[in-house]
Short mmCIF file of C-alpha atoms (C1' of nucleotides) in Angstrom, two decimals:
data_model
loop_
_atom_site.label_atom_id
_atom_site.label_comp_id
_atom_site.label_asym_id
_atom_site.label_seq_id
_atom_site.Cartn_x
_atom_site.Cartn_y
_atom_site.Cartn_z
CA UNK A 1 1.20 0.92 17.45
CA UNK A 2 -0.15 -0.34 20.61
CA UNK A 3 -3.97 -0.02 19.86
CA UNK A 4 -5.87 -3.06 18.92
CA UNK A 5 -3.52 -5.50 17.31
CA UNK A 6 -6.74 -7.74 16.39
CA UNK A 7 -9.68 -5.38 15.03
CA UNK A 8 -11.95 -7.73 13.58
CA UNK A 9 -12.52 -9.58 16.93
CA UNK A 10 -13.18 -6.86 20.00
CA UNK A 11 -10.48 -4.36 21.55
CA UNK A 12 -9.14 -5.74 24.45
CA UNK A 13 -11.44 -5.82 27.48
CA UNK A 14 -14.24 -5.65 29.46
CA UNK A 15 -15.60 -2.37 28.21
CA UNK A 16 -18.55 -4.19 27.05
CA UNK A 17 -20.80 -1.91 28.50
CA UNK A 18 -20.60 0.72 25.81
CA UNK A 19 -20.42 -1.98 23.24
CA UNK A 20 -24.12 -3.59 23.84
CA UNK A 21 -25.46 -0.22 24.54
CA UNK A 22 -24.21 0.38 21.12
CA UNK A 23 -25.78 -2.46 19.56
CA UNK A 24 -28.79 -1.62 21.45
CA UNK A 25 -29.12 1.72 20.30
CA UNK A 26 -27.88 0.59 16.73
CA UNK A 27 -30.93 -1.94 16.84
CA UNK A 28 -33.67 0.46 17.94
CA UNK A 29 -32.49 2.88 14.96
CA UNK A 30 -32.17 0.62 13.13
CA UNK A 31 -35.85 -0.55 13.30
CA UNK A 32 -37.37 2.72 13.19
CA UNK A 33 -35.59 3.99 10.41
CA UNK A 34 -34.37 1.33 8.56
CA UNK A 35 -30.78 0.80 7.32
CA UNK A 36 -30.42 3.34 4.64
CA UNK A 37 -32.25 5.59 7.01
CA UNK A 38 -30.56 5.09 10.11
CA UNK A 39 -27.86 7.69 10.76
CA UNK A 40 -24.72 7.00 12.93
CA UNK A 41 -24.80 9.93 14.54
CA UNK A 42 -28.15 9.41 16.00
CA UNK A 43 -27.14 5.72 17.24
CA UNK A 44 -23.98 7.48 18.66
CA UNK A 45 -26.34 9.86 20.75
CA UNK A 46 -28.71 7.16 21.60
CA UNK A 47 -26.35 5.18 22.59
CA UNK A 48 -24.76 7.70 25.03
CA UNK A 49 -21.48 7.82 22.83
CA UNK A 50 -19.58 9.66 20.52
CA UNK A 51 -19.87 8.64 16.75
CA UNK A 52 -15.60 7.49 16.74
CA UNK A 53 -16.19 4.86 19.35
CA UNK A 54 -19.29 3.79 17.33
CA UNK A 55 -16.46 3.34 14.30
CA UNK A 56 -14.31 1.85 16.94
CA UNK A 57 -16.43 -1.04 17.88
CA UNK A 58 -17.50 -1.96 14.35
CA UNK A 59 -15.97 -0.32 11.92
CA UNK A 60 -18.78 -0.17 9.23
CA UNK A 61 -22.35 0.52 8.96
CA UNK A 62 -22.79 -2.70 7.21
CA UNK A 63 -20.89 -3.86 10.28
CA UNK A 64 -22.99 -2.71 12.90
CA UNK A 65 -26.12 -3.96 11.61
CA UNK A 66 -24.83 -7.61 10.88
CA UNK A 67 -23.48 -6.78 14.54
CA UNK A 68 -27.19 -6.30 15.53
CA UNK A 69 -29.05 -8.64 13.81
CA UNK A 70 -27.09 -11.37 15.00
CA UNK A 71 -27.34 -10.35 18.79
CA UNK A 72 -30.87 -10.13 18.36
CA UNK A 73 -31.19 -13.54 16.34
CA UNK A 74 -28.97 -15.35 19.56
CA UNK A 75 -30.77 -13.34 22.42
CA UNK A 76 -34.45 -14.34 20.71
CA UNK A 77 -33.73 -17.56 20.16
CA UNK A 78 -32.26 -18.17 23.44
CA UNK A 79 -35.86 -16.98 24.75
CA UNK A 80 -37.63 -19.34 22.16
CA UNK A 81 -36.01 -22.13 23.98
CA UNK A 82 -36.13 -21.57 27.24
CA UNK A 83 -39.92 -21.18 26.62
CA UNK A 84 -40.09 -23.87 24.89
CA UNK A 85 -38.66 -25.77 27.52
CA UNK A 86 -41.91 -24.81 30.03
CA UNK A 87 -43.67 -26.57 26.98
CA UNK A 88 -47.18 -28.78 28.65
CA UNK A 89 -45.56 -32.63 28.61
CA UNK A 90 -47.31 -34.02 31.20
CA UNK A 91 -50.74 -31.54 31.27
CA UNK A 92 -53.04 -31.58 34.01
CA UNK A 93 -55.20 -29.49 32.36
CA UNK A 94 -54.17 -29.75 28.30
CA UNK A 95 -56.34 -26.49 27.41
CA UNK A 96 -55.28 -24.08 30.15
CA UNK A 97 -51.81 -25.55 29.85
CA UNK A 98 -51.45 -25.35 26.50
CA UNK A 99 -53.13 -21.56 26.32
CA UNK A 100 -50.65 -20.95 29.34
CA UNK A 101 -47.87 -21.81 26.88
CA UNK A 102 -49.35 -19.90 24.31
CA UNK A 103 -49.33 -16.51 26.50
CA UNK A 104 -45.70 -17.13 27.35
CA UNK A 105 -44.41 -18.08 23.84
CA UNK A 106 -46.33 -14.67 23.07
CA UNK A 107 -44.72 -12.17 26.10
CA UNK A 108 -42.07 -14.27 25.57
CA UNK A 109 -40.50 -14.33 22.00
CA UNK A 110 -43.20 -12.76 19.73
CA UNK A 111 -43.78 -9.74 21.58
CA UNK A 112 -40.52 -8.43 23.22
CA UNK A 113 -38.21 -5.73 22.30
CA UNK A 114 -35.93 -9.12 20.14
CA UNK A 115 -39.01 -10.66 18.23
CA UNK A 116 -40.31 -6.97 17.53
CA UNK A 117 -36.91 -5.99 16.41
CA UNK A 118 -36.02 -8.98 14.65
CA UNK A 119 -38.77 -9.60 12.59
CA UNK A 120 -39.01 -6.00 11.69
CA UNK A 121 -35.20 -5.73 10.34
CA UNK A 122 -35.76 -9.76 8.37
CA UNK A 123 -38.66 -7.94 6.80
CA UNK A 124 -36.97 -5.37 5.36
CA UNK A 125 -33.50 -5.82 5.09
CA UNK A 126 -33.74 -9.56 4.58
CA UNK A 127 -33.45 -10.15 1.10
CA UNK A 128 -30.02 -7.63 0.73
CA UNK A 129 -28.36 -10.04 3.30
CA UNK A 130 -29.14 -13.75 2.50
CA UNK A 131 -26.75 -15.67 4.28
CA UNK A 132 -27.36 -13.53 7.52
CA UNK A 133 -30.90 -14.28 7.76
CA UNK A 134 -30.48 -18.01 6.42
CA UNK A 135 -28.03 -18.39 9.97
CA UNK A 136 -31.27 -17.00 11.56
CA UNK A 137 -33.72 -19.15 10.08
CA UNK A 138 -31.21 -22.59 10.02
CA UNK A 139 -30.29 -22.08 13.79
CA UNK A 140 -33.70 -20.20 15.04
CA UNK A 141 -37.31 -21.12 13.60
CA UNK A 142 -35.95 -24.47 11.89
CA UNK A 143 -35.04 -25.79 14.68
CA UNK A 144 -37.80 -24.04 16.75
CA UNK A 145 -40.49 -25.84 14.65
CA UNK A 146 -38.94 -29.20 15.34
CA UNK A 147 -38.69 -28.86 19.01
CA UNK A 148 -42.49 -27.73 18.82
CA UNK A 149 -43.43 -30.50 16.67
CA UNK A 150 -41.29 -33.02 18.23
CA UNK A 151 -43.72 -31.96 22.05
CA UNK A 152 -46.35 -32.03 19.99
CA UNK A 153 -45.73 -35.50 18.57
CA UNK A 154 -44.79 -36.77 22.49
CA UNK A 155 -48.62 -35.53 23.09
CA UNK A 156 -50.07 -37.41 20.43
CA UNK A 157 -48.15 -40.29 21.84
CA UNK A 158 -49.03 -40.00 25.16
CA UNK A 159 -52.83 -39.95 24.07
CA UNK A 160 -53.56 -35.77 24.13
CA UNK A 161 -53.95 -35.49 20.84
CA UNK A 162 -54.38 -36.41 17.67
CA UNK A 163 -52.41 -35.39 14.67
CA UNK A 164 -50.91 -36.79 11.43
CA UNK A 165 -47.89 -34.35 10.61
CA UNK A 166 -46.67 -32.66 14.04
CA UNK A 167 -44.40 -30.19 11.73
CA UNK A 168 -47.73 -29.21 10.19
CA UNK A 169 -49.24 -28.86 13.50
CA UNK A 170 -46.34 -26.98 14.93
CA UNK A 171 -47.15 -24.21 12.05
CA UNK A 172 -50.61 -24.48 12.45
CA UNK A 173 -50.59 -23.74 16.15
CA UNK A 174 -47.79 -20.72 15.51
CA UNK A 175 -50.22 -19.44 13.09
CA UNK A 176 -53.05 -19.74 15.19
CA UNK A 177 -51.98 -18.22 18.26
CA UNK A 178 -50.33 -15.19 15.95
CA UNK A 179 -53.74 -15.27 14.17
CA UNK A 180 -54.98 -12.01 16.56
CA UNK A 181 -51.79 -9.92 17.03
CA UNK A 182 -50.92 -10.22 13.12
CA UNK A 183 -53.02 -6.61 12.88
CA UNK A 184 -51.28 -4.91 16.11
CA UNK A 185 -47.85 -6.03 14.66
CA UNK A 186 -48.59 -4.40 11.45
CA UNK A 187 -47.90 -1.44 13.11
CA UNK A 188 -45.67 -2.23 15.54
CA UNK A 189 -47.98 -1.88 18.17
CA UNK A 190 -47.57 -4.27 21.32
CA UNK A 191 -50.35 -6.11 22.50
CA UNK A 192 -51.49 -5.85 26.34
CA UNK A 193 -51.68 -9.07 28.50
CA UNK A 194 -55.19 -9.18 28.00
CA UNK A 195 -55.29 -9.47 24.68
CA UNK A 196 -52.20 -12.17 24.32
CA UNK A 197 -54.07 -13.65 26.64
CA UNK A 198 -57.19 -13.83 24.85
CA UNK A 199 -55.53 -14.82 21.92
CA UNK A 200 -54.15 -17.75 23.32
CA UNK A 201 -57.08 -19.08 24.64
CA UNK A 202 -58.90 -18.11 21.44
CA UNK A 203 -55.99 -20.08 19.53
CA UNK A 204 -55.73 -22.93 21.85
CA UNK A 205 -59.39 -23.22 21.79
CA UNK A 206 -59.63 -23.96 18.55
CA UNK A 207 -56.65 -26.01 18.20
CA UNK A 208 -58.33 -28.61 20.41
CA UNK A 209 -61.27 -28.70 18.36
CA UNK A 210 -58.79 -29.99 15.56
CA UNK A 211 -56.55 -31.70 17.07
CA UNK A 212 -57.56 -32.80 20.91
CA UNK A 213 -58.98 -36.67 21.67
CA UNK A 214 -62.41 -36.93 22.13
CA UNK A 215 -61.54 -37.88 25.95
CA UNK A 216 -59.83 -34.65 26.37
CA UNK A 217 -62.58 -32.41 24.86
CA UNK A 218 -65.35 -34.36 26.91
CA UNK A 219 -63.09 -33.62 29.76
CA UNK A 220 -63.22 -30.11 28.92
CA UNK A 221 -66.72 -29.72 28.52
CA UNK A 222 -67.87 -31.56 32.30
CA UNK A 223 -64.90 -29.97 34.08
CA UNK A 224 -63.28 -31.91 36.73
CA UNK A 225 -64.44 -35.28 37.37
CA UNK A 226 -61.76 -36.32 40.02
CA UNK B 1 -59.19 23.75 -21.55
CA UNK B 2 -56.57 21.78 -22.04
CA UNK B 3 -53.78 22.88 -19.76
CA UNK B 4 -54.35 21.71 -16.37
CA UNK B 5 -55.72 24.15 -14.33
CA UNK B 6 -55.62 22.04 -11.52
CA UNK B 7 -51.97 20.88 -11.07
CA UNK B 8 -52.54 19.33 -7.56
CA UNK B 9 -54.90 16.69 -9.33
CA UNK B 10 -54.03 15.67 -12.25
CA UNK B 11 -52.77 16.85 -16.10
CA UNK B 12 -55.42 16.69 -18.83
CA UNK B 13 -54.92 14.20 -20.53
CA UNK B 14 -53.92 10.71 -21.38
CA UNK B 15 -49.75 11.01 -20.74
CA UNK B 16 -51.30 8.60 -17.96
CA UNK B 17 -49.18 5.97 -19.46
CA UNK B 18 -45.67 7.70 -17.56
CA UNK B 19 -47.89 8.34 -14.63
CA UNK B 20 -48.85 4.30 -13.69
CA UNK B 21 -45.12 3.76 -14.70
CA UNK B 22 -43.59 5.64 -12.09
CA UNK B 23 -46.09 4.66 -9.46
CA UNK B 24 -45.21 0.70 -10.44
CA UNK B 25 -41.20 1.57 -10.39
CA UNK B 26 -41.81 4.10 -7.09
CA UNK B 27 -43.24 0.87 -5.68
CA UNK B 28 -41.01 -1.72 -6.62
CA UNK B 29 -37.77 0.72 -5.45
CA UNK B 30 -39.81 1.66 -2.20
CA UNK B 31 -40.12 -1.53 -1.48
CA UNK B 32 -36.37 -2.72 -2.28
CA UNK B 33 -34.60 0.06 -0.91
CA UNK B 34 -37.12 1.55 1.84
CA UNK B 35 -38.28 4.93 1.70
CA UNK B 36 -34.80 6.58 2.77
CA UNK B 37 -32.59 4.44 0.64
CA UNK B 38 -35.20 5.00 -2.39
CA UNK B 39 -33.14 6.73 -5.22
CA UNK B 40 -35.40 9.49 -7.39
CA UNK B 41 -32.84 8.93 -10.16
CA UNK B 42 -33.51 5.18 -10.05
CA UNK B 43 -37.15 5.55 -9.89
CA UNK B 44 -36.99 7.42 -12.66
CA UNK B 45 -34.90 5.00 -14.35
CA UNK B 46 -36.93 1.97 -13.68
CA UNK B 47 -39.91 3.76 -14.90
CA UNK B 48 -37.96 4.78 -18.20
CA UNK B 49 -38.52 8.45 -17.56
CA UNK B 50 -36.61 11.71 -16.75
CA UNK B 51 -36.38 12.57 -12.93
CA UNK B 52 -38.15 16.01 -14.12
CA UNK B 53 -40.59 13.83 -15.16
CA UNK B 54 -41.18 12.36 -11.93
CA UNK B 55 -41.25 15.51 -10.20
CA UNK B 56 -43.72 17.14 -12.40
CA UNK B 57 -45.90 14.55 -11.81
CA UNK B 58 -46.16 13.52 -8.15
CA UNK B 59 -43.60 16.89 -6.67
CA UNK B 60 -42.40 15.22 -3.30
CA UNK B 61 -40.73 12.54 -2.40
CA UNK B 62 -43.26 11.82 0.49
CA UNK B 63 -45.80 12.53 -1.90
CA UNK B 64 -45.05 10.37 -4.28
CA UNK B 65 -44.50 7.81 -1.54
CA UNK B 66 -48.24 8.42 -0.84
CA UNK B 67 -49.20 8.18 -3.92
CA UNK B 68 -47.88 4.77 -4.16
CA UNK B 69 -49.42 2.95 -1.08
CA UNK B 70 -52.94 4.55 -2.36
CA UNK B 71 -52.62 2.61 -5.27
CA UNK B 72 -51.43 -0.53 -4.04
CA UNK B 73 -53.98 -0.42 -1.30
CA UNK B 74 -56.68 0.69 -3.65
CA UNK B 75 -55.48 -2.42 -6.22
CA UNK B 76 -54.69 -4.97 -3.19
CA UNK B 77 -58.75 -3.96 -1.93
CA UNK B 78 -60.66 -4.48 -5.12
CA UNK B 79 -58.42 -7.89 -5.48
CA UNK B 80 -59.38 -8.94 -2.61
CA UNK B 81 -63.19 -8.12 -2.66
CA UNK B 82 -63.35 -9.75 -6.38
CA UNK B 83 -61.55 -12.55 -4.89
CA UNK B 84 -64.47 -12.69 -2.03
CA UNK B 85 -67.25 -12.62 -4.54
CA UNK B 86 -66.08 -16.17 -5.37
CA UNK B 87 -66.79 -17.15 -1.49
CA UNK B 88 -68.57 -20.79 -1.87
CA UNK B 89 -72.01 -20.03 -0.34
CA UNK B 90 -73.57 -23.05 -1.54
CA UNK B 91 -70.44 -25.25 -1.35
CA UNK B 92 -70.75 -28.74 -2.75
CA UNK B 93 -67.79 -30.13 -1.78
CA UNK B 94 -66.91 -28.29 1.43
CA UNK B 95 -63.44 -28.91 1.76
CA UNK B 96 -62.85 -28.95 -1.83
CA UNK B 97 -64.35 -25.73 -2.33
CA UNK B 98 -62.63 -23.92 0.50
CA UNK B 99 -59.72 -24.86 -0.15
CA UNK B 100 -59.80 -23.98 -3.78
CA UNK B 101 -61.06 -20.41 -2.25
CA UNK B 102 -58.09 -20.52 -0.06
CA UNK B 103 -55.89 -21.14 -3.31
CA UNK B 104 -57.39 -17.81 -5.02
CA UNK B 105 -57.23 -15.93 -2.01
CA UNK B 106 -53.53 -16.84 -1.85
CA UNK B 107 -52.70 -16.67 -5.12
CA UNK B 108 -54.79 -12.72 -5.57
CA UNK B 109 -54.59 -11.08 -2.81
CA UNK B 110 -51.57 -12.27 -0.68
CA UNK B 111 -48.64 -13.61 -2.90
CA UNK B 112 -48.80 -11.21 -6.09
CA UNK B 113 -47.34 -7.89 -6.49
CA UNK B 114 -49.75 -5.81 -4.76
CA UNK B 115 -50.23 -7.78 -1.69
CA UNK B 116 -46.46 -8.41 -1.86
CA UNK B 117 -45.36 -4.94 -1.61
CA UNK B 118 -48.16 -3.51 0.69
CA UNK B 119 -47.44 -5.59 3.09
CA UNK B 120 -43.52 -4.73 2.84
CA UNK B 121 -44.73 -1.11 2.95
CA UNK B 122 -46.49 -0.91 5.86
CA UNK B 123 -44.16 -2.98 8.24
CA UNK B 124 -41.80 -0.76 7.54
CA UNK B 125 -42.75 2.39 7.53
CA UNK B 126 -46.15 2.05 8.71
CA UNK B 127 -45.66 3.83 11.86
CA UNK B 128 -43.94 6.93 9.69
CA UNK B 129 -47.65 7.22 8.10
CA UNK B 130 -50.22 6.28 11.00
CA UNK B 131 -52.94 8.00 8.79
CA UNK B 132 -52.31 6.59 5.64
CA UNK B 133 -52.29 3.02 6.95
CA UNK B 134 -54.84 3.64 9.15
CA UNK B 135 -57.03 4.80 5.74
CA UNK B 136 -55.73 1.22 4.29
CA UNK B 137 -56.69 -0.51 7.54
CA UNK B 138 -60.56 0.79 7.51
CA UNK B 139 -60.95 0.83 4.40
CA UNK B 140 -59.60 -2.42 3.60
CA UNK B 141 -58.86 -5.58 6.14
CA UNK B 142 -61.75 -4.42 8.53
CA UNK B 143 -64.10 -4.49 5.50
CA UNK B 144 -62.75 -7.34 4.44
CA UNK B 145 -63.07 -9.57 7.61
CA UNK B 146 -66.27 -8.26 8.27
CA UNK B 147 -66.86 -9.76 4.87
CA UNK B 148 -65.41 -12.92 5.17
CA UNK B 149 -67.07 -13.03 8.54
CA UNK B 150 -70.42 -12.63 7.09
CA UNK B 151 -69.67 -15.62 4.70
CA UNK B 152 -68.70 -18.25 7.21
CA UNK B 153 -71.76 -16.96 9.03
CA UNK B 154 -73.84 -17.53 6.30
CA UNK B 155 -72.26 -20.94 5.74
CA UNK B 156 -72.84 -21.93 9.98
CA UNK B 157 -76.58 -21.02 9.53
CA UNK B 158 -76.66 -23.11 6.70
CA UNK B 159 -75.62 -25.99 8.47
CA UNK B 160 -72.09 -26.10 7.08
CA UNK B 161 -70.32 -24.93 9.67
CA UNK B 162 -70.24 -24.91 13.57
CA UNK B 163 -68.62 -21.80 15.13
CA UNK B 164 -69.16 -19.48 17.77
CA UNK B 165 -67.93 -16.21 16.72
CA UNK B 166 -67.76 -15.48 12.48
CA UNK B 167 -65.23 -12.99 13.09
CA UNK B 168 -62.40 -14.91 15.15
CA UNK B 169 -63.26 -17.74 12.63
CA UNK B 170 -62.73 -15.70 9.82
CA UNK B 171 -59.05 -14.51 11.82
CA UNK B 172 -58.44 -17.99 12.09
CA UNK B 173 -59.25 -18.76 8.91
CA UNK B 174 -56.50 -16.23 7.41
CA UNK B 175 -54.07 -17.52 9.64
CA UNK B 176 -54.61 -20.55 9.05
CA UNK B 177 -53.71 -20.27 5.42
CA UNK B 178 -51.30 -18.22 5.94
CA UNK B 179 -49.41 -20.61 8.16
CA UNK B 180 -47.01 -22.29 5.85
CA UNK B 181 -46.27 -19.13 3.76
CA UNK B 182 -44.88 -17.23 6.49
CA UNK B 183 -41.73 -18.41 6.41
CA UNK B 184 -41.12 -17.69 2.55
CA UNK B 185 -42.61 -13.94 2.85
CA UNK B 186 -40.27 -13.05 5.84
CA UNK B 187 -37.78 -13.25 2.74
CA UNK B 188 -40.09 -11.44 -0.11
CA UNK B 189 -40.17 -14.72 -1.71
CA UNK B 190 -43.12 -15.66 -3.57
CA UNK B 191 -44.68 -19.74 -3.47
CA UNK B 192 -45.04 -22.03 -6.12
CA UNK B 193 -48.66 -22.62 -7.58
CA UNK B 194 -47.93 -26.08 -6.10
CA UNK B 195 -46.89 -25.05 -2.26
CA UNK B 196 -50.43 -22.61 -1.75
CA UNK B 197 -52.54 -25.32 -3.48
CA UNK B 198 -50.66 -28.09 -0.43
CA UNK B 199 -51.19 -25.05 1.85
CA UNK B 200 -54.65 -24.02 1.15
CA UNK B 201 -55.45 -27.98 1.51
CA UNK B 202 -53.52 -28.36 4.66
CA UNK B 203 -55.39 -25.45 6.32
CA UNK B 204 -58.67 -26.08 5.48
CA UNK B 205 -58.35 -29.61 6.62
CA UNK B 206 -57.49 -28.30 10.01
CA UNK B 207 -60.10 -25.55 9.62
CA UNK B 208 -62.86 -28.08 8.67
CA UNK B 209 -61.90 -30.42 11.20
CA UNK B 210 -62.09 -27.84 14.17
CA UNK B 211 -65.45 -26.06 12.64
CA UNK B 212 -66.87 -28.63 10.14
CA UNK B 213 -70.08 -30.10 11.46
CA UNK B 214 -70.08 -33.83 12.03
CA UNK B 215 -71.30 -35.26 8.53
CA UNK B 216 -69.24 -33.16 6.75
CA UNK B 217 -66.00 -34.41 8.70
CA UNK B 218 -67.86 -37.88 8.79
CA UNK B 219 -68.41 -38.03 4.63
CA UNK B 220 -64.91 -36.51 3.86
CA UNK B 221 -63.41 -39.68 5.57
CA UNK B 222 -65.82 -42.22 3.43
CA UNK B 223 -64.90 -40.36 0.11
CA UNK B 224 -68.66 -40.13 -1.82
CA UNK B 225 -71.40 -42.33 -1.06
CA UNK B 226 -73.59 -41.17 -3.75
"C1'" DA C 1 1.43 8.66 40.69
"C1'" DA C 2 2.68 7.15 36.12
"C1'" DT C 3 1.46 4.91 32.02
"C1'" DT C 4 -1.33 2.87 28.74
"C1'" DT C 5 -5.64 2.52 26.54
"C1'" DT C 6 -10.08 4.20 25.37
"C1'" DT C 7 -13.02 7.84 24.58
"C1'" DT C 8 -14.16 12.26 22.95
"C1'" DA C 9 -15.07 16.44 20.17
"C1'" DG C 10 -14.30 18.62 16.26
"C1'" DA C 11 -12.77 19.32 11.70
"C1'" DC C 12 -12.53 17.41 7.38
"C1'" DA C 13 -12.95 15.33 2.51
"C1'" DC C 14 -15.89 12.96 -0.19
"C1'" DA C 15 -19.90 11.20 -2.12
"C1'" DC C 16 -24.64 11.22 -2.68
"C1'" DT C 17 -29.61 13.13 -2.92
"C1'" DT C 18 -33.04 16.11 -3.18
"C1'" DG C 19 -35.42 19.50 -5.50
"C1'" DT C 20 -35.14 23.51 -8.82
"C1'" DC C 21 -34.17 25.95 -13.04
"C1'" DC C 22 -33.68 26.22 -17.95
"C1'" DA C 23 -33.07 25.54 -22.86
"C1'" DA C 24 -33.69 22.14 -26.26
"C1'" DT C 25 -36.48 18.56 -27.95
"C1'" DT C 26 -40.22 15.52 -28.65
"C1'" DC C 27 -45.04 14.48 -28.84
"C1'" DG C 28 -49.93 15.00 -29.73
"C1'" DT C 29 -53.38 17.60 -31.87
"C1'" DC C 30 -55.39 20.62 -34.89
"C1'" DG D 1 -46.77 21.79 -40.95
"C1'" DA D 2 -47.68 24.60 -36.85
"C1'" DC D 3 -48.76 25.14 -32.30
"C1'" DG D 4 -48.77 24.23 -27.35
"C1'" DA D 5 -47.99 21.09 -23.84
"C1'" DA D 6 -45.14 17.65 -21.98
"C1'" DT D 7 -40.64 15.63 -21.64
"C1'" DT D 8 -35.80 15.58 -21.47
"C1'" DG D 9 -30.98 16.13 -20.05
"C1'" DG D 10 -28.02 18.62 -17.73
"C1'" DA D 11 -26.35 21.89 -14.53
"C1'" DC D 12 -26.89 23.53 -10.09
"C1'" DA D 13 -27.22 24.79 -4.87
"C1'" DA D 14 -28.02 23.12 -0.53
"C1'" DG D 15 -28.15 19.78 2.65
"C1'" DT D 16 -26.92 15.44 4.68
"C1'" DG D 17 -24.28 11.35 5.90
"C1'" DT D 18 -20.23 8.42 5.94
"C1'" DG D 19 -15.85 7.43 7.36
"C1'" DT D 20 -11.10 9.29 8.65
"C1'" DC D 21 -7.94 11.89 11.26
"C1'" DT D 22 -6.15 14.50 15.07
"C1'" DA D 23 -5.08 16.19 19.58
"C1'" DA D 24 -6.97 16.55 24.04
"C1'" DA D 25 -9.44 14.43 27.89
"C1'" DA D 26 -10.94 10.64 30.66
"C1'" DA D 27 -10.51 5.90 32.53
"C1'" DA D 28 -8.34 2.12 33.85
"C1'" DT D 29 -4.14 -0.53 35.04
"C1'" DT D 30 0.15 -0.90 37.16
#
DNA sequence: AATTTTTTAGACACACTTGTCCAATTCGTC
DNA sequence: GACGAATTGGACAAGTGTGTCTAAAAAATT
């Protein structure tokens, strides 16, 4: 008995390697297949592995995929925030800042490997595990949407914009700039640069014609006055 | 004449009863369980009717998976067109009228079973059927943003609107009202009456107030003057 | 180089599903 | 009531997938 006294936590050491490319593989699977159709010996292959030390790392199917979805809910989120950290406080130029945003949020978080995978599994495998996806949403988007809405609110302070409800014009600006790709995602499909970028500007665009001071939109229309 | 000659289309007569019954169970299971985790025997079940039954009527599993996103699409398409019929052309209220367009096109075509389900459907395992959503795609959301396009068009010319390109405004239209039910379809649940009424009004506001020509946006803030 | 730990390949039991076949039964129609 | 078609329940073969176990091989640690 000198195997791994602890199996719940992680064997002993730094073999991580095979242990993400596990979870890797797992996710991919995963998202192509879905749960019920994913098979463990195909993850195993993918993965570059045998099918024990799949068993070895977590145990259960079930396992595994809580194992994924919660890598991918930490590694997307982490990207969220960074991005939103580059958020536009202090614009020069609020449209091409803003759309600049946009296209990063978009390469970013919505269109990567995470925010393909992620929203593919919540989609269909959310309802069978609740409290999985509710630790998504309560540590990812909730607090996403604040953070948005709280920059948003900083611009309408600072004389950018003007809004009523920066939570709804955190969704409304999410919804806009997704407004193009919705149809690509359908399928899975990734978007090229061009058209995120397009998008964005597209989105952003019309978000100022909502939302953007009078000053701002003059601005925009007789370029540079400086 | 009465024994079916054709087997590949249909039986004679009016058994059609078991027929729509399995396609409604197929759908709901599909949709729970995914296309590999679907269970025949539960199916068949749900639909109160022998597996046999089930086979005799649709043969394949694929096939009857088919068969299902036909008739969803073919139900979620005339929904949605009889829901566009009720367009306000010759709006009297603006706002008041899009919005209550935005509830119907909520309530319709995007939160009830059909919409519910399709949706599900094609995210995941949309890429399994590229032709079969691709059918869905042309003959159905094209069509209907062209629609929908045409509309807001017809509204700009009549002095309604101001907008550059119908189709991106008709995009951003969706999206728009989609914003604020995102969040409760990633989890296949379904808003209250009362939360797409507040998000029909929320997005229209915002729509109106990027696209809305001046005296509209100028008489919605002094109520009626009339 | 020796020892410990992890990984591997394969075999294995077990459960589950699909799709078919068939005899008995029910249903609808005349 | 009789007839034919549809439905049923059950048994069935074949295939597939999960999860376990084992002994041998590979890797890492000392």
């Amino acid at each position: 008995m000198k195997a791994h006294a602890s199996p719940d936590t992680f064997p002993p050491r730094g073999h991580t390697a095979k242990r993400v490319s596990i979870i890797d593989a797992a996710g991919a699977v995963f998202c192509r297949e879905g749960f019920a159709g994913a098979n463990i010996d195909l993850i195993a292959v993918e993965a570059g592995v045998s099918r024990q030390t799949v068993y070895n790392h977590h145990g259960d199917k079930e396992n595994l995929f809580v194992a994924v979805v919660r890598d991918l809910s930490e590694q997307s989120n982490a990207g969220v925030f960074a991005t939103l950290a580059t958020f536009p406080d202090h614009p020069k130029d609020l449209e091409a800042d803003l759309a600049a945003f946009a296209v990063r949020l978009n390469c970013n978080c919505l269109c990567n490997r995470e925010g393909k995978f992620l929203r593919k599994l919540i989609q269909a495998e959310g309802e069978r595990y609740p409290e999985l996806f509710a630790e998504w949403r309560d540590e990812g988007s909730t607090k996403i949407w604040s953070a948005l809405a709280a920059r948003f609110a900083r611009l309408a302070y600072a004389g950018f914009l003007d809004i009523d409800d920066p939570d709804l014009t955190a969704r409304q600006f999410l919804a806009l700039v997704n407004a193009e790709l919705q149809t690509k995602f359908m399928f899975g499909q990734t978007p090229t640069e061009a058209e995120i970028r397009k998008a964005a500007a597209n989105a952003v665009r019309t978000f100022l014609r909502a939302f953007g001071k009078q000053p701002a939109k003059a601005r925009r229309r007789e370029t540079i006055e400086a």
